[in-house]
Amino acid sequence: MLSLKKLFVLATSLTSIAGSPVQGKRQASSSLDAWLTSESPIALQGVLDNIGAGGAKAVGAKAGIVVASPSQNDPPYFYTWTRDAALVFKLLVDEFIAGDAALETHIADYIGAQAVIQGLDGPSGTLGDGQGLGEPKFNVDETAFTGNWGRPQRDGPPLRATAMIAYAKYLVSAGRTSTVLDLLWPLVRNDLSYTAQYWNQTGFDLWEEVNGSSFFTIAASHRALVEGSALAASIGQSCSYCDSQAPQVLCFLQSFWTGQYVNANINTNVGRTGKDANSILTSIHNFDPTVTCDDQTFQPCSSRALANHKQVTDSFRSIYSINSGIAQGQAVAVGRYSEDVYQNGNPWYLATTAAAEQLYDALYQWDKVGSITVDTVNAPFFQDLLPGTTSGIYPSDSATFTSLMAAVKSYADGFMSIVQNYTPSNGALAEQYSKADGSPLSAEDLTWSYAALLSANDRRNGNVPASWLAAGANVLPSQCLASSATGTYSSVTATSFPTGTSVPTATTTHAGTTSTSSTSCPTATAVAVMFNEIATTIYGENVFITGSIPQLGDWNTDGSSRIALSADKYSNDSNLWYVSVTFAAGTSFQYKYYRVGSDGRITWETDPNRSHTVSRTCETSEVVNDTWR
Ligand SMILES: *[C@@H]1O[C@H](CO)[C@@H](O)[C@H](O)[C@H]1NC(C)=O
Ligand SMILES: *[C@@H]1O[C@H](CO)[C@@H](O)[C@H](O)[C@H]1NC(C)=O
Ligand SMILES: *[C@@H]1O[C@H](CO)[C@@H](O)[C@H](O)[C@H]1NC(C)=O
Ligand SMILES: *[C@@H]1O[C@H](CO)[C@@H](O)[C@H](O)[C@H]1NC(C)=O
Ligand SMILES: *[C@@H]1O[C@H](CO)[C@@H](O)[C@H](O)[C@H]1NC(C)=O
């Protein structure tokens, strides 16, 4: 983790000299400091108590399984969710890398548990075609949960990939690349394959209520594909399906922006404003400490994310009694979304800490950038804090920069102070707190609440996670296209996961194989075929592939079932279009490329049809080079 002591020393010292908005805060701020110092170890213990096998409140959970909450009834949360577990372990990996060495055995247990979970057959499907990875929740003994549920949920695989990639990057830097190759990469690859294949289909949002396209899910998908590809490259692998899909995922992500805020759920009609903590959580989980205030990846300091922060937090000002009388520009209790009726619709601890965390992230970014830009999009956010703030670029040596930094720090601390006010004296964090009187409500000891408190506190102290290379991943393609690419699914059995310097032992078997081969190279059942087509196109033209088997659309050229090639490597020197499609090894088929002009007209390649037979070796990928004819 990087340190940002300088900024916070600066911001603290400013409270005594800056303008009126921050005066009188010193007492509150120092009692918040004291509370966070005592609450942080309670929160970390709260997380560990909910993780099997040794967790005091997770009795019966297998090793590495994160129980959402010990609450068995009303609400029944004694299950493990892929999303919650991934977010919790992303935090634990960051804490481990920052120096808490004792966490590594838990990380190893988590990875071993996910190898089992990935392979389970359940109501969403199986690992064979990836669909089983979209199953949202499991029993704590690592068996499938088969009751009715909002499924699939497509944020689980990319979030799990991100948690594992953070640890994998550490292993690579520690010289333990073989562990990554043998064990982590096959697990990460499954989740990346799922993400590349299914991101463009509807599913349930992180609150498990809306079947549509969720901003949080799409952003998590983009991030995982970007850093997954980089991890692959660092270990001598590749992820062509990540590379072909990531720009399209980013393109789609932009369509959630309404002009004033993010509409959290689209491709659905649930009769809500769309202002939802979903989007604030997105900004903190896609925070990259090395980039500037980029709107495309919705960085915490971006104009869009700040405008959205105001709109979302303001939506709770008038609906909770505990917020009444709190002036605009002062922090309030924050829930999921204003129309929420679950448990009568109350503020959530993790939504309130997220509102603080986004601002701590933004402070870090402005400090790095060396200026704050106020523009027409984010001006309403800043004007709440410092009335009269006008558009402009304020460099770090300007008085306005200094006042804005202090005001935002104070505002962020306000959200943490709300959490402090409504946390009982034993430090326990439930899921919600009452909108009427602030008392804890719903599931007790919510693991995610504890993890959220810890990450917000880390950011407050200037401890930030590693970059996910967002800087190189914010270029939008010229046109958003519906698309999909398939990768490789293989089941992994972690017989024992190595920590420290011990020797890894793991066996990787490809899904569906019952190979008894004792070689170190099992025959692949599925092969990702990279189709490279050199085609000189004009602006507005796109290239597609179709062919004689279902994976290639059965010669279909209908808009919705088109398989698009990507042009993101196209240049004047290399007119390359490409797409990766996965087939069973040994499959034979005919195919052809066609192009579609901006007027929708289709132009086919000339005859004859092309044909190809997929290899049947231990290689899981191959390349076909073609040139338009
Ligand atoms: C698929 O992507 C296209 C292009 O971005 C978009 O218009 C469409 O809404 C997406 N559909 C889903 C379900 O993600
Ligand atoms: C989710 O919505 C899609 C259409 O957008 C529909 O095809 C699918 O059946 C729905 N799934 C569930 C579980 O309701
Ligand atoms: C690519 O070619 C076009 C047309 O010849 C030209 O206008 C453009 O400047 C070229 N771009 C680069 C990067 O060379
Ligand atoms: C290519 O395949 C299509 C679909 O099977 C068929 O209709 C067409 O005749 C084939 N073309 C040639 C030249 O064989
Ligand atoms: C495909 O083209 C690439 C780049 O020109 C080359 O490196 C590779 O060997 C080719 N592969 C095949 C199977 O022709």
XYZ file of C-alpha atoms and ligand atoms in Angstrom:
699
model
C 0.000 0.000 0.000
C 1.043 3.534 -0.641
C 1.077 6.098 2.055
C -0.535 9.474 2.040
C 0.461 10.790 5.421
C 1.352 14.154 3.892
C -2.110 14.908 2.631
C -3.812 14.118 5.888
C -1.339 16.039 7.965
C -2.135 18.927 5.655
C -5.881 18.471 5.846
C -5.831 18.163 9.622
C -3.762 21.273 10.103
C -6.159 23.171 7.862
C -9.138 22.689 10.069
C -7.909 25.524 12.243
C -7.256 28.017 9.467
C -9.707 27.362 6.664
C -13.099 29.033 6.287
C -16.192 28.502 8.385
C -17.384 25.168 6.920
C -14.689 23.272 8.781
C -14.467 25.242 11.981
C -15.506 23.597 15.186
C -14.733 20.134 13.807
C -11.563 19.436 15.712
C -13.257 17.903 18.698
C -15.491 15.696 16.545
C -12.538 14.702 14.380
C -10.348 13.686 17.281
C -13.114 11.620 18.853
C -13.651 9.970 15.450
C -9.923 9.179 15.369
C -10.168 7.564 18.784
C -13.264 5.612 17.869
C -11.752 4.299 14.633
C -8.649 3.221 16.539
C -10.740 1.114 18.892
C -13.289 -0.012 16.269
C -10.805 -1.271 13.652
C -9.563 -4.326 15.594
C -13.179 -5.124 16.517
C -14.109 -4.985 12.844
C -11.209 -7.204 11.776
C -12.153 -9.731 14.450
C -15.763 -9.421 13.279
C -14.651 -10.469 9.787
C -12.513 -13.382 10.995
C -15.244 -14.656 13.354
C -17.448 -15.183 10.282
C -14.935 -17.270 8.300
C -14.694 -21.049 8.580
C -13.363 -23.304 9.844
C -12.134 -21.581 12.998
C -14.401 -18.504 13.099
C -16.255 -18.237 16.408
C -19.526 -17.336 14.679
C -19.091 -19.592 11.618
C -19.421 -23.003 13.239
C -20.083 -25.583 10.536
C -18.577 -23.512 7.723
C -15.771 -25.141 5.749
C -12.321 -23.562 5.766
C -12.194 -20.304 3.842
C -15.980 -19.991 3.590
C -17.207 -16.485 4.458
C -20.573 -16.548 6.208
C -22.558 -13.408 5.347
C -23.797 -13.076 8.928
C -24.304 -15.482 11.827
C -28.041 -14.671 11.642
C -29.758 -18.025 11.062
C -33.341 -16.711 10.886
C -34.996 -13.372 10.277
C -33.114 -12.780 8.104
C -31.493 -16.124 7.197
C -27.950 -15.077 6.235
C -25.987 -18.126 7.376
C -24.885 -18.829 3.786
C -21.942 -17.780 1.697
C -22.391 -15.340 -1.193
C -19.752 -15.194 -3.929
C -19.984 -11.384 -4.062
C -19.743 -10.710 -0.322
C -16.936 -13.233 0.100
C -14.952 -11.731 -2.767
C -15.285 -8.181 -1.450
C -14.265 -9.354 2.024
C -11.253 -11.240 0.695
C -10.169 -8.351 -1.499
C -9.901 -6.378 1.733
C -8.041 -9.189 3.510
C -5.574 -9.555 0.621
C -4.905 -5.812 0.760
C -4.354 -6.039 4.532
C -2.067 -9.016 4.029
C 0.008 -7.160 1.455
C 0.144 -4.175 3.809
C 1.805 -6.385 6.389
C -0.722 -8.556 8.261
C 1.065 -11.850 7.549
C -1.344 -13.897 9.680
C -4.053 -13.458 7.040
C -2.312 -15.607 4.427
C -3.674 -18.907 5.722
C -7.199 -17.495 5.433
C -6.466 -16.403 1.863
C -5.201 -19.880 1.032
C -8.348 -21.395 2.588
C -10.532 -19.048 0.557
C -8.852 -20.074 -2.683
C -9.240 -23.736 -1.837
C -12.919 -23.204 -0.998
C -13.571 -21.354 -4.258
C -12.054 -24.239 -6.223
C -14.806 -26.415 -4.741
C -17.570 -23.814 -5.132
C -16.701 -23.198 -8.797
C -17.164 -26.874 -9.575
C -20.606 -27.299 -7.956
C -23.604 -28.088 -10.132
C -26.556 -25.955 -9.088
C -29.709 -24.197 -10.256
C -27.722 -21.771 -12.431
C -25.982 -24.633 -14.241
C -22.555 -26.204 -14.244
C -18.948 -25.247 -14.810
C -18.962 -26.997 -18.197
C -20.317 -23.959 -20.048
C -19.607 -21.543 -17.213
C -23.239 -20.880 -16.250
C -22.816 -22.432 -12.807
C -20.403 -19.634 -11.903
C -23.356 -17.212 -11.928
C -24.920 -18.964 -8.931
C -25.013 -16.318 -6.167
C -25.063 -18.233 -2.884
C -24.117 -21.581 -1.391
C -24.517 -23.538 1.809
C -21.623 -23.066 4.226
C -20.676 -26.752 3.932
C -19.806 -26.127 0.256
C -22.954 -27.672 -1.188
C -25.367 -26.075 -3.644
C -28.262 -23.968 -2.383
C -31.250 -25.057 -4.430
C -34.097 -22.859 -3.155
C -35.708 -20.080 -5.172
C -33.415 -17.094 -5.549
C -32.647 -14.153 -7.825
C -30.187 -15.826 -10.168
C -27.883 -15.585 -11.954
C -25.830 -12.798 -10.386
C -23.000 -11.906 -12.717
C -20.902 -9.785 -10.345
C -19.636 -12.775 -8.340
C -17.154 -14.118 -10.921
C -15.451 -10.800 -11.754
C -15.248 -9.749 -8.093
C -13.754 -13.114 -7.165
C -11.274 -12.779 -10.024
C -10.256 -9.350 -8.719
C -9.714 -10.668 -5.182
C -7.594 -13.562 -6.449
C -5.680 -11.403 -8.920
C -4.625 -9.092 -6.070
C -3.084 -12.078 -4.298
C -1.701 -13.558 -7.532
C 0.137 -10.314 -8.279
C 1.695 -10.460 -4.847
C 2.783 -14.082 -5.459
C 4.326 -13.182 -8.808
C 6.246 -10.317 -7.205
C 7.377 -12.710 -4.467
C 8.756 -15.157 -7.049
C 5.989 -17.712 -6.521
C 4.796 -17.677 -10.131
C 4.404 -21.448 -10.341
C 1.714 -21.355 -7.651
C -0.146 -18.772 -9.705
C 0.163 -20.803 -12.895
C -0.835 -24.108 -11.348
C -3.583 -23.044 -9.054
C -4.748 -19.461 -9.164
C -4.729 -18.871 -12.904
C -7.108 -21.754 -13.730
C -9.590 -20.390 -11.131
C -9.211 -16.805 -12.292
C -9.476 -17.950 -15.916
C -12.848 -19.586 -15.206
C -14.190 -16.332 -13.782
C -12.734 -14.264 -16.636
C -14.190 -16.685 -19.174
C -17.602 -16.345 -17.534
C -17.329 -12.568 -17.513
C -16.268 -12.385 -21.174
C -19.045 -14.742 -22.216
C -22.023 -13.486 -20.202
C -21.445 -9.805 -19.335
C -23.875 -8.734 -22.047
C -26.801 -10.722 -20.624
C -29.178 -9.608 -17.899
C -28.934 -10.905 -14.359
C -29.749 -9.863 -10.792
C -28.123 -6.821 -9.202
C -26.028 -6.773 -6.037
C -29.163 -6.284 -3.923
C -30.617 -9.424 -5.527
C -33.824 -7.696 -6.565
C -33.563 -6.360 -10.100
C -33.160 -8.559 -13.176
C -31.456 -6.284 -15.653
C -28.077 -4.689 -16.282
C -26.433 -3.326 -13.116
C -23.813 -0.574 -13.156
C -21.891 -2.243 -10.316
C -21.771 -5.574 -12.155
C -20.681 -4.089 -15.467
C -17.941 -2.012 -13.819
C -16.694 -5.041 -11.864
C -16.664 -6.998 -15.135
C -14.582 -4.371 -16.898
C -12.040 -4.171 -14.110
C -11.599 -7.950 -13.884
C -11.082 -8.325 -17.644
C -8.471 -5.563 -17.666
C -6.417 -6.810 -14.749
C -6.985 -10.444 -15.708
C -5.363 -9.842 -19.057
C -2.384 -8.158 -17.372
C -2.009 -11.020 -14.906
C -2.091 -13.495 -17.791
C 0.650 -11.613 -19.591
C 2.789 -11.530 -16.445
C 2.790 -15.330 -16.235
C 3.272 -16.073 -19.920
C -0.418 -16.674 -20.636
C -2.907 -14.627 -22.600
C -6.540 -13.685 -22.311
C -7.721 -12.764 -25.782
C -11.354 -12.928 -24.685
C -10.570 -10.367 -21.962
C -8.956 -8.119 -24.538
C -11.785 -8.400 -27.045
C -14.542 -7.774 -24.486
C -13.113 -5.187 -22.087
C -13.532 -2.182 -24.430
C -17.108 -3.220 -25.156
C -17.901 -3.603 -21.459
C -16.501 -0.126 -20.851
C -18.560 1.194 -23.749
C -21.738 -0.242 -22.268
C -20.830 1.154 -18.825
C -21.147 4.687 -20.199
C -24.807 4.188 -21.039
C -25.827 4.233 -17.354
C -24.989 7.953 -17.099
C -28.142 10.100 -17.167
C -26.399 13.466 -17.450
C -26.678 14.161 -13.703
C -26.143 10.801 -12.049
C -25.831 7.084 -12.722
C -29.002 5.066 -13.216
C -27.966 1.936 -11.306
C -30.133 -0.523 -13.247
C -30.959 -0.419 -16.944
C -32.425 -2.968 -19.358
C -35.233 -3.283 -16.824
C -38.086 -1.151 -15.631
C -38.497 -1.183 -11.875
C -39.962 2.292 -11.465
C -37.092 3.756 -9.465
C -35.039 6.901 -9.925
C -31.926 4.741 -10.256
C -30.095 6.717 -7.536
C -28.576 3.875 -5.582
C -25.537 3.204 -3.374
C -24.739 0.671 -6.120
C -22.932 3.478 -7.959
C -21.012 4.815 -4.950
C -19.830 1.269 -4.237
C -18.767 1.069 -7.885
C -16.560 4.132 -7.558
C -14.749 2.782 -4.480
C -14.259 -0.717 -5.833
C -12.930 0.632 -9.136
C -10.679 3.207 -7.426
C -7.229 3.183 -8.993
C -4.747 5.301 -7.021
C -2.539 5.833 -10.084
C -5.072 7.466 -12.393
C -6.573 10.903 -12.733
C -10.224 11.891 -12.336
C -11.397 9.710 -15.198
C -15.147 9.659 -15.947
C -15.010 6.544 -18.140
C -13.888 4.251 -15.325
C -15.919 6.310 -12.828
C -12.986 7.194 -10.608
C -13.937 8.581 -7.178
C -12.718 12.112 -8.038
C -14.289 12.145 -11.513
C -16.871 14.820 -12.197
C -19.519 12.199 -12.792
C -18.825 10.256 -9.615
C -18.915 13.447 -7.516
C -22.163 14.648 -9.090
C -23.542 11.172 -8.470
C -22.352 11.191 -4.844
C -24.449 14.297 -4.232
C -27.533 12.973 -5.990
C -27.432 9.609 -4.233
C -26.717 10.944 -0.733
C -29.285 13.745 -1.158
C -31.927 11.142 -1.997
C -31.795 9.996 1.653
C -31.999 13.427 3.307
C -35.752 13.670 3.492
C -36.744 10.014 3.933
C -35.020 9.059 7.214
C -36.080 10.778 10.446
C -32.529 10.575 11.770
C -31.463 12.826 8.883
C -33.994 15.541 9.604
C -32.517 18.901 10.464
C -29.148 18.072 8.950
C -28.147 20.883 6.605
C -27.216 20.421 2.971
C -23.458 19.869 2.768
C -23.405 17.969 6.064
C -23.176 14.175 6.062
C -26.308 12.044 6.465
C -27.199 8.394 6.999
C -27.119 6.561 3.651
C -29.071 3.478 2.588
C -29.297 1.435 -0.603
C -31.886 3.477 -2.550
C -34.767 5.670 -1.521
C -37.523 3.305 -2.703
C -36.133 0.426 -0.596
C -38.765 -1.473 1.417
C -36.606 -4.397 2.584
C -36.877 -4.505 6.398
C -38.846 -1.248 5.991
C -36.020 0.503 4.167
C -33.291 1.779 6.500
C -29.771 3.139 6.245
C -26.964 0.588 5.866
C -23.591 0.826 7.542
C -21.734 -0.254 4.391
C -23.518 2.351 2.249
C -22.655 5.111 4.722
C -18.971 4.122 4.936
C -18.909 3.942 1.121
C -20.034 7.581 0.914
C -17.041 8.467 3.107
C -14.635 6.165 1.291
C -15.332 7.672 -2.136
C -14.336 11.065 -0.766
C -11.152 9.783 0.913
C -10.227 8.199 -2.436
C -10.933 11.483 -4.212
C -8.716 13.398 -1.766
C -5.906 10.973 -2.552
C -6.385 11.487 -6.278
C -6.508 15.299 -6.127
C -3.332 15.288 -4.088
C -1.627 13.148 -6.763
C -3.035 15.174 -9.644
C -1.986 18.407 -7.961
C -5.230 20.248 -8.668
C -9.002 20.139 -8.383
C -11.124 20.845 -11.437
C -14.582 22.259 -10.791
C -16.829 22.032 -13.842
C -20.515 22.265 -14.606
C -21.063 18.580 -13.830
C -19.482 18.504 -10.364
C -20.067 22.133 -9.301
C -23.272 21.312 -7.339
C -21.280 18.840 -5.233
C -18.618 21.414 -4.348
C -21.103 24.280 -3.886
C -22.822 22.342 -1.088
C -19.506 22.281 0.771
C -18.167 25.710 -0.126
C -21.003 27.948 -1.358
C -19.961 30.157 -4.226
C -17.377 27.761 -5.635
C -17.096 28.449 -9.351
C -15.764 26.428 -12.265
C -12.027 26.449 -12.710
C -8.842 24.488 -12.252
C -7.459 25.046 -8.767
C -3.784 24.057 -8.413
C -2.499 22.671 -5.140
C -0.845 25.946 -4.168
C -4.124 27.874 -4.417
C -6.284 28.857 -1.467
C -9.356 27.328 -3.108
C -7.628 23.943 -3.421
C -6.745 24.093 0.261
C -10.280 24.998 1.324
C -11.892 22.393 -0.908
C -9.580 19.650 0.351
C -10.355 20.532 3.960
C -14.095 20.757 3.304
C -14.217 17.385 1.545
C -12.161 15.737 4.315
C -14.529 17.138 6.898
C -17.569 16.026 4.881
C -16.130 12.511 4.518
C -15.442 12.311 8.245
C -19.054 13.323 8.794
C -20.248 10.062 7.201
C -17.882 8.082 9.415
C -19.145 9.988 12.453
C -22.710 8.971 11.567
C -21.573 5.342 11.606
C -19.797 5.987 14.896
C -22.959 7.553 16.409
C -25.112 4.573 15.502
C -22.707 1.779 16.387
C -23.422 0.204 19.778
C -20.709 0.463 22.419
C -19.521 -3.115 21.834
C -18.601 -2.130 18.261
C -20.871 -4.683 16.550
C -21.910 -3.780 13.015
C -25.223 -5.146 11.795
C -26.516 -4.736 8.237
C -28.750 -1.734 8.863
C -29.558 0.908 11.476
C -32.987 2.294 12.127
C -34.090 5.292 10.088
C -36.139 6.352 13.128
C -33.621 6.145 15.967
C -30.374 4.695 14.592
C -30.510 1.428 16.531
C -29.003 -1.635 14.783
C -31.394 -3.642 12.600
C -31.588 -6.738 10.395
C -28.702 -9.248 10.236
C -26.225 -8.880 13.097
C -22.455 -8.923 12.578
C -22.656 -8.515 8.801
C -19.227 -9.482 7.456
C -19.464 -6.951 4.650
C -20.249 -4.132 7.148
C -17.037 -4.878 9.032
C -14.973 -5.084 5.824
C -16.495 -1.805 4.603
C -15.551 -0.018 7.833
C -11.990 -1.290 7.513
C -11.480 -0.242 3.902
C -12.935 3.232 4.549
C -10.597 3.605 7.516
C -7.630 2.488 5.397
C -8.395 5.135 2.794
C -8.859 7.753 5.527
C -5.355 6.912 6.683
C -3.989 7.181 3.152
C -3.542 3.429 2.676
C -4.606 2.582 -0.847
C -4.707 -0.660 -2.849
C -2.626 -1.489 -5.910
C -3.487 -0.092 -9.330
C -5.669 -2.192 -11.647
C -4.193 -0.469 -14.711
C -7.260 1.668 -15.285
C -5.045 4.273 -16.963
C -4.559 2.085 -20.018
C -8.149 0.889 -20.113
C -10.304 3.966 -20.542
C -10.438 4.271 -24.317
C -13.894 3.758 -25.757
C -14.432 1.925 -29.038
C -16.068 3.944 -31.778
C -19.285 2.025 -31.379
C -20.877 -0.011 -28.570
C -21.698 -3.502 -29.778
C -23.544 -6.378 -28.193
C -20.841 -9.006 -27.844
C -19.482 -12.058 -26.120
C -16.422 -14.255 -26.300
C -15.778 -17.607 -24.760
C -12.686 -18.689 -22.949
C -11.784 -21.851 -21.107
C -13.468 -23.578 -18.184
C -11.565 -26.145 -16.190
C -12.106 -27.634 -12.767
C -9.375 -27.264 -10.198
C -8.808 -29.463 -7.196
C -6.670 -27.829 -4.579
C -5.443 -30.715 -2.508
C -3.382 -28.377 -0.415
C -2.723 -24.759 -1.032
C 0.761 -23.490 -0.340
C 1.417 -20.463 1.780
C 4.792 -18.960 2.484
C 7.529 -20.950 0.825
C 6.124 -24.469 0.934
C 5.802 -26.453 -2.279
C 2.480 -26.308 -4.145
C 0.427 -29.377 -4.863
C -2.612 -29.068 -7.036
C -4.236 -30.921 -9.871
C -6.025 -29.242 -12.703
C -8.525 -31.245 -14.690
C -10.440 -29.818 -17.555
C -14.177 -29.750 -17.103
C -15.792 -32.842 -18.479
C -12.593 -34.855 -18.856
C -12.129 -38.084 -17.033
C -8.674 -38.472 -18.458
C -6.543 -41.009 -16.699
C -3.444 -39.686 -18.358
C -0.633 -39.292 -15.921
C 1.228 -36.728 -17.983
C 1.420 -33.158 -16.768
C -0.520 -32.071 -19.836
C -4.143 -33.260 -19.811
C -5.946 -33.200 -23.148
C -8.014 -30.050 -23.439
C -11.720 -30.594 -23.941
C -12.340 -26.981 -24.860
C -10.144 -24.870 -27.110
C -10.350 -21.109 -27.560
C -9.832 -20.371 -31.244
C -8.598 -16.873 -32.027
C -9.836 -15.778 -35.439
C -7.605 -13.037 -36.843
C -9.007 -11.447 -39.970
C -7.086 -8.794 -41.849
C -9.796 -6.607 -43.397
C -9.416 -3.025 -44.537
C -12.577 -1.266 -43.433
C -13.892 2.241 -43.598
C -15.172 4.196 -40.596
C -18.538 2.811 -39.470
C -17.971 -0.652 -40.934
C -17.764 -3.685 -38.639
C -16.654 -7.261 -39.233
C -18.509 -10.374 -38.024
C -18.135 -14.129 -38.269
C -20.743 -16.824 -38.743
C -20.628 -20.520 -39.511
C -22.164 -23.943 -39.546
C -22.378 -24.688 -35.809
C -24.212 -23.091 -32.870
C -21.074 -21.447 -31.406
C -20.828 -19.544 -34.692
C -24.523 -18.792 -34.895
C -25.614 -21.485 -37.417
C -25.033 -19.080 -40.334
C -27.287 -16.550 -38.625
C -26.649 -12.839 -39.307
C -29.521 -11.364 -37.245
C -28.518 -8.287 -35.280
C -28.927 -9.853 -31.852
C -26.979 -13.021 -32.550
C -24.102 -11.517 -34.504
C -20.598 -12.462 -33.390
C -18.566 -9.302 -33.707
C -14.829 -9.083 -34.217
C -12.964 -6.456 -32.248
C -11.118 -3.601 -33.937
C -9.226 -2.398 -30.911
C -5.910 -3.527 -32.384
C -6.729 -2.116 -35.818
C -4.192 0.391 -37.107
C -3.065 1.713 -40.471
C -0.201 -0.778 -40.382
C -2.252 -3.767 -39.317
C -5.904 -3.893 -40.332
C -6.604 -6.563 -37.754
C -10.055 -7.649 -36.625
C -10.239 -10.516 -34.138
C -12.476 -12.576 -31.902
C -11.957 -15.647 -29.747
C -14.579 -18.401 -29.753
C -14.372 -21.607 -27.737
C -15.193 -25.018 -29.218
C -14.964 -28.595 -28.062
C -11.610 -30.058 -29.112
C -11.805 -31.818 -32.497
C -14.858 -29.892 -33.734
C -15.038 -29.345 -37.512
C -17.037 -26.524 -39.048
C -17.424 -24.145 -41.994
C -17.399 -20.405 -41.557
C -17.183 -17.057 -43.279
C -16.645 -13.431 -42.355
C -19.006 -10.642 -43.350
C -19.016 -6.926 -42.844
C -21.872 -4.571 -41.995
C -21.763 -0.960 -43.111
C -23.083 1.986 -41.139
C -26.246 1.725 -43.263
C -26.737 -1.880 -42.021
C -25.905 -3.490 -45.396
C -24.184 -6.878 -45.236
C -21.241 -7.727 -47.519
C -20.039 -11.348 -47.575
C -16.585 -12.685 -48.298
C -16.406 -14.478 -51.638
C -16.853 -18.273 -51.896
C -15.919 -20.928 -51.074
C -16.827 -21.264 -47.394
C -13.844 -21.512 -45.121
C -13.413 -24.616 -42.980
C -11.497 -25.513 -39.853
C -10.982 -28.421 -37.472
C -10.102 -27.584 -33.895
C -7.015 -29.379 -32.606
C -7.201 -32.046 -29.920
C -4.054 -31.623 -27.836
C -3.276 -30.278 -24.412
C -3.310 -26.741 -25.812
C -6.362 -24.760 -24.739
C -6.009 -22.136 -27.428
C -5.061 -21.798 -31.097
C -4.914 -19.129 -33.756
C -6.467 -18.965 -37.245
C -5.054 -16.231 -39.521
C -7.325 -15.140 -42.376
C -7.421 -12.251 -44.832
C -10.641 -10.768 -46.229
C -11.432 -11.971 -49.722
C -25.413 -5.488 -24.645
O -24.536 -4.494 -25.163
C -25.166 -3.525 -25.994
C -24.069 -2.620 -26.534
O -23.438 -1.945 -25.478
C -26.226 -2.797 -25.201
O -26.919 -1.902 -26.056
C -27.203 -3.782 -24.593
O -28.119 -3.104 -23.773
C -26.470 -4.811 -23.771
N -27.415 -5.779 -23.231
C -27.215 -6.372 -22.050
C -28.303 -7.246 -21.580
O -26.199 -6.235 -21.406
C -34.445 -11.841 -16.565
O -34.835 -11.036 -17.677
C -34.620 -11.630 -18.943
C -35.038 -10.653 -20.016
O -34.467 -9.411 -19.832
C -35.433 -12.894 -19.055
O -35.141 -13.522 -20.282
C -35.081 -13.825 -17.909
O -35.921 -14.941 -17.948
C -35.265 -13.127 -16.589
N -34.823 -14.023 -15.540
C -35.537 -14.254 -14.457
C -34.960 -15.212 -13.501
O -36.595 -13.689 -14.237
C -4.076 6.462 -41.224
O -4.416 6.631 -42.574
C -5.314 7.708 -42.809
C -5.735 7.681 -44.269
O -4.630 7.452 -45.094
C -4.610 9.004 -42.409
O -5.484 10.103 -42.578
C -4.208 8.926 -40.951
O -3.468 10.068 -40.571
C -3.371 7.697 -40.692
N -3.172 7.547 -39.261
C -1.979 7.246 -38.754
C -1.929 7.131 -37.271
O -0.971 7.082 -39.422
C -21.571 -22.114 -47.669
O -22.449 -22.625 -46.682
C -23.811 -22.228 -46.821
C -24.614 -22.712 -45.618
O -24.472 -24.099 -45.486
C -24.352 -22.781 -48.129
O -25.687 -22.329 -48.298
C -23.480 -22.311 -49.262
O -23.907 -22.921 -50.459
C -22.022 -22.658 -49.033
N -21.219 -22.084 -50.079
C -20.472 -22.844 -50.908
C -19.770 -22.124 -51.974
O -20.375 -24.045 -50.763
C -0.728 -15.961 -37.223
O -0.150 -14.690 -37.394
C 0.766 -14.340 -36.344
C 1.192 -12.897 -36.534
O 1.501 -12.655 -37.887
C 1.933 -15.315 -36.340
O 2.810 -14.996 -35.297
C 1.395 -16.705 -36.145
O 2.435 -17.659 -36.245
C 0.324 -17.047 -37.165
N -0.289 -18.314 -36.776
C -0.677 -19.223 -37.648
C -1.289 -20.464 -37.101
O -0.567 -19.053 -38.863
